[in-house]
Amino acid sequence: MLILFVFFACNGSSKTEISTEEEKAIKLAEDFIKRNAYTDALLDTSEYKLVRELNDWSDNDSVILKNRRGMLLPKAYGITTDIDSKWLVAFCNCNVSDEKNSCIMGRGVIVSKDGKEVRIAHKPVGLSHLKKNIK
């Protein structure tokens, strides 16, 4: 089973060089969260079909769009590999921060190494002990 409650570092991590493969995974993940209404970006739902997730609790696209909109910052926060050798790209949750206004929780997007599978992780991601901080 894929363990998704990965811990990433939020404060103390330094920016790290990103490989070409990681850049591709990050781009796919950033496109995915934009197309699936997790950011504040305007979305044309006629262009893309929304990918459902367990946390949607509705079959109505309008309700899903309302619940997701603005949930995540549009740029990836960090990247690591999970136990199944897929990329886990982390995004900051816009609504969860500490007293220093630092991002402490987020969501992850799982990207297969070949880029054919891109999906949202169903559990929140704590942003501590990040392997690669890209913010």
Short mmCIF file of C-alpha atoms in Angstrom, two decimals:
data_model
loop_
_atom_site.label_atom_id
_atom_site.label_comp_id
_atom_site.label_asym_id
_atom_site.label_seq_id
_atom_site.Cartn_x
_atom_site.Cartn_y
_atom_site.Cartn_z
CA MET A 1 0.00 0.00 0.00
CA LEU A 2 1.22 3.43 -0.89
CA ILE A 3 2.00 5.42 2.22
CA LEU A 4 0.95 8.96 1.50
CA PHE A 5 1.32 10.68 4.83
CA VAL A 6 4.82 11.71 3.88
CA PHE A 7 6.58 14.36 5.90
CA PHE A 8 8.12 17.32 4.08
CA ALA A 9 10.23 20.15 5.54
CA CYS A 10 8.74 23.57 5.44
CA ASN A 11 11.15 25.83 7.23
CA GLY A 12 14.85 24.88 7.23
CA SER A 13 15.03 23.17 3.85
CA SER A 14 17.14 24.79 1.23
CA LYS A 15 16.24 24.94 -2.43
CA THR A 16 17.67 21.94 -4.26
CA GLU A 17 18.63 21.34 -7.88
CA ILE A 18 15.84 19.55 -9.73
CA SER A 19 16.52 16.84 -12.31
CA THR A 20 14.89 16.82 -15.75
CA GLU A 21 12.70 13.88 -14.70
CA GLU A 22 11.59 15.76 -11.60
CA GLU A 23 10.86 18.87 -13.69
CA LYS A 24 8.57 16.79 -15.92
CA ALA A 25 6.76 15.32 -12.90
CA ILE A 26 6.34 18.79 -11.38
CA LYS A 27 4.92 20.19 -14.63
CA LEU A 28 2.45 17.29 -14.92
CA ALA A 29 1.38 17.76 -11.29
CA GLU A 30 0.98 21.54 -11.62
CA ASP A 31 -1.11 21.08 -14.78
CA PHE A 32 -3.20 18.43 -13.01
CA ILE A 33 -4.14 20.62 -10.03
CA LYS A 34 -4.97 23.53 -12.34
CA ARG A 35 -7.15 21.39 -14.66
CA ASN A 36 -8.92 19.87 -11.68
CA ALA A 37 -9.79 23.19 -10.00
CA TYR A 38 -7.54 23.01 -6.92
CA THR A 39 -6.10 26.49 -7.60
CA ASP A 40 -7.65 29.92 -8.12
CA ALA A 41 -7.05 29.68 -11.88
CA LEU A 42 -10.09 30.07 -14.09
CA LEU A 43 -11.17 26.72 -15.49
CA ASP A 44 -13.03 25.82 -18.64
CA THR A 45 -14.78 22.58 -17.66
CA SER A 46 -15.76 21.94 -21.27
CA GLU A 47 -12.07 21.48 -22.10
CA TYR A 48 -11.27 18.91 -19.39
CA LYS A 49 -13.33 16.40 -17.48
CA LEU A 50 -12.76 16.69 -13.73
CA VAL A 51 -10.97 13.76 -12.14
CA ARG A 52 -12.99 12.60 -9.15
CA GLU A 53 -11.41 11.86 -5.80
CA LEU A 54 -12.65 10.18 -2.62
CA ASN A 55 -12.94 13.52 -0.81
CA ASP A 56 -15.38 15.08 -3.29
CA TRP A 57 -18.57 13.83 -1.58
CA SER A 58 -20.65 14.92 -4.60
CA ASP A 59 -21.35 13.95 -8.18
CA ASN A 60 -22.16 17.54 -9.12
CA ASP A 61 -19.32 19.33 -10.94
CA SER A 62 -20.45 22.74 -9.65
CA VAL A 63 -20.26 21.56 -6.04
CA ILE A 64 -16.85 19.96 -6.61
CA LEU A 65 -15.52 23.13 -8.29
CA LYS A 66 -16.77 25.26 -5.39
CA ASN A 67 -15.20 22.98 -2.77
CA ARG A 68 -11.83 22.67 -4.53
CA ARG A 69 -11.32 26.19 -5.82
CA GLY A 70 -8.38 27.93 -4.18
CA MET A 71 -7.47 24.95 -2.01
CA LEU A 72 -3.84 24.74 -3.18
CA LEU A 73 -1.16 27.17 -4.26
CA PRO A 74 -0.47 26.68 -7.99
CA LYS A 75 3.28 26.07 -7.79
CA ALA A 76 4.70 22.85 -6.38
CA TYR A 77 6.31 23.13 -2.96
CA GLY A 78 8.50 20.03 -3.08
CA ILE A 79 9.07 16.62 -4.58
CA THR A 80 10.16 13.21 -3.39
CA THR A 81 9.77 9.58 -4.41
CA ASP A 82 7.38 7.31 -2.56
CA ILE A 83 7.80 3.64 -1.73
CA ASP A 84 6.45 2.56 -5.13
CA SER A 85 9.11 4.64 -6.93
CA LYS A 86 6.60 7.20 -8.16
CA TRP A 87 7.02 10.93 -7.73
CA LEU A 88 5.07 12.63 -4.97
CA VAL A 89 4.79 16.35 -5.76
CA ALA A 90 3.66 18.42 -2.76
CA PHE A 91 1.51 21.56 -2.89
CA CYS A 92 0.80 23.94 0.00
CA ASN A 93 -2.74 24.08 1.28
CA CYS A 94 -3.82 27.73 1.17
CA ASN A 95 -5.83 27.42 4.38
CA VAL A 96 -3.40 25.69 6.75
CA SER A 97 -0.44 27.60 8.19
CA ASP A 98 1.25 28.15 11.53
CA GLU A 99 1.67 31.34 13.58
CA LYS A 100 4.59 32.37 11.32
CA ASN A 101 2.26 32.02 8.31
CA SER A 102 4.39 29.13 7.05
CA CYS A 103 2.77 26.39 5.04
CA ILE A 104 2.49 23.30 7.26
CA MET A 105 0.01 21.07 5.42
CA GLY A 106 -0.68 20.31 1.81
CA ARG A 107 -1.76 17.77 -0.73
CA GLY A 108 0.32 15.51 -2.88
CA VAL A 109 0.01 14.60 -6.53
CA ILE A 110 1.32 11.16 -7.45
CA VAL A 111 3.04 10.97 -10.83
CA SER A 112 4.30 7.69 -12.29
CA LYS A 113 7.88 7.69 -13.56
CA ASP A 114 6.62 7.37 -17.16
CA GLY A 115 4.13 10.24 -16.66
CA LYS A 116 1.11 8.14 -17.68
CA GLU A 117 -0.50 8.14 -14.23
CA VAL A 118 -1.21 11.43 -12.48
CA ARG A 119 -3.59 11.52 -9.52
CA ILE A 120 -4.21 13.36 -6.28
CA ALA A 121 -3.14 11.67 -3.06
CA HIS A 122 -6.21 11.13 -0.90
CA LYS A 123 -4.54 11.94 2.42
CA PRO A 124 -3.07 15.29 3.47
CA VAL A 125 0.68 15.72 3.34
CA GLY A 126 2.56 17.16 6.30
CA LEU A 127 5.27 19.45 4.96
CA SER A 128 8.27 18.47 7.09
CA HIS A 129 11.46 16.56 6.18
CA LEU A 130 11.17 17.42 2.49
CA LYS A 131 13.63 15.60 0.28
CA LYS A 132 13.63 18.42 -2.28
CA ASN A 133 12.28 21.87 -1.55
CA ILE A 134 11.49 23.77 -4.75
CA LYS A 135 9.58 26.77 -3.47
#
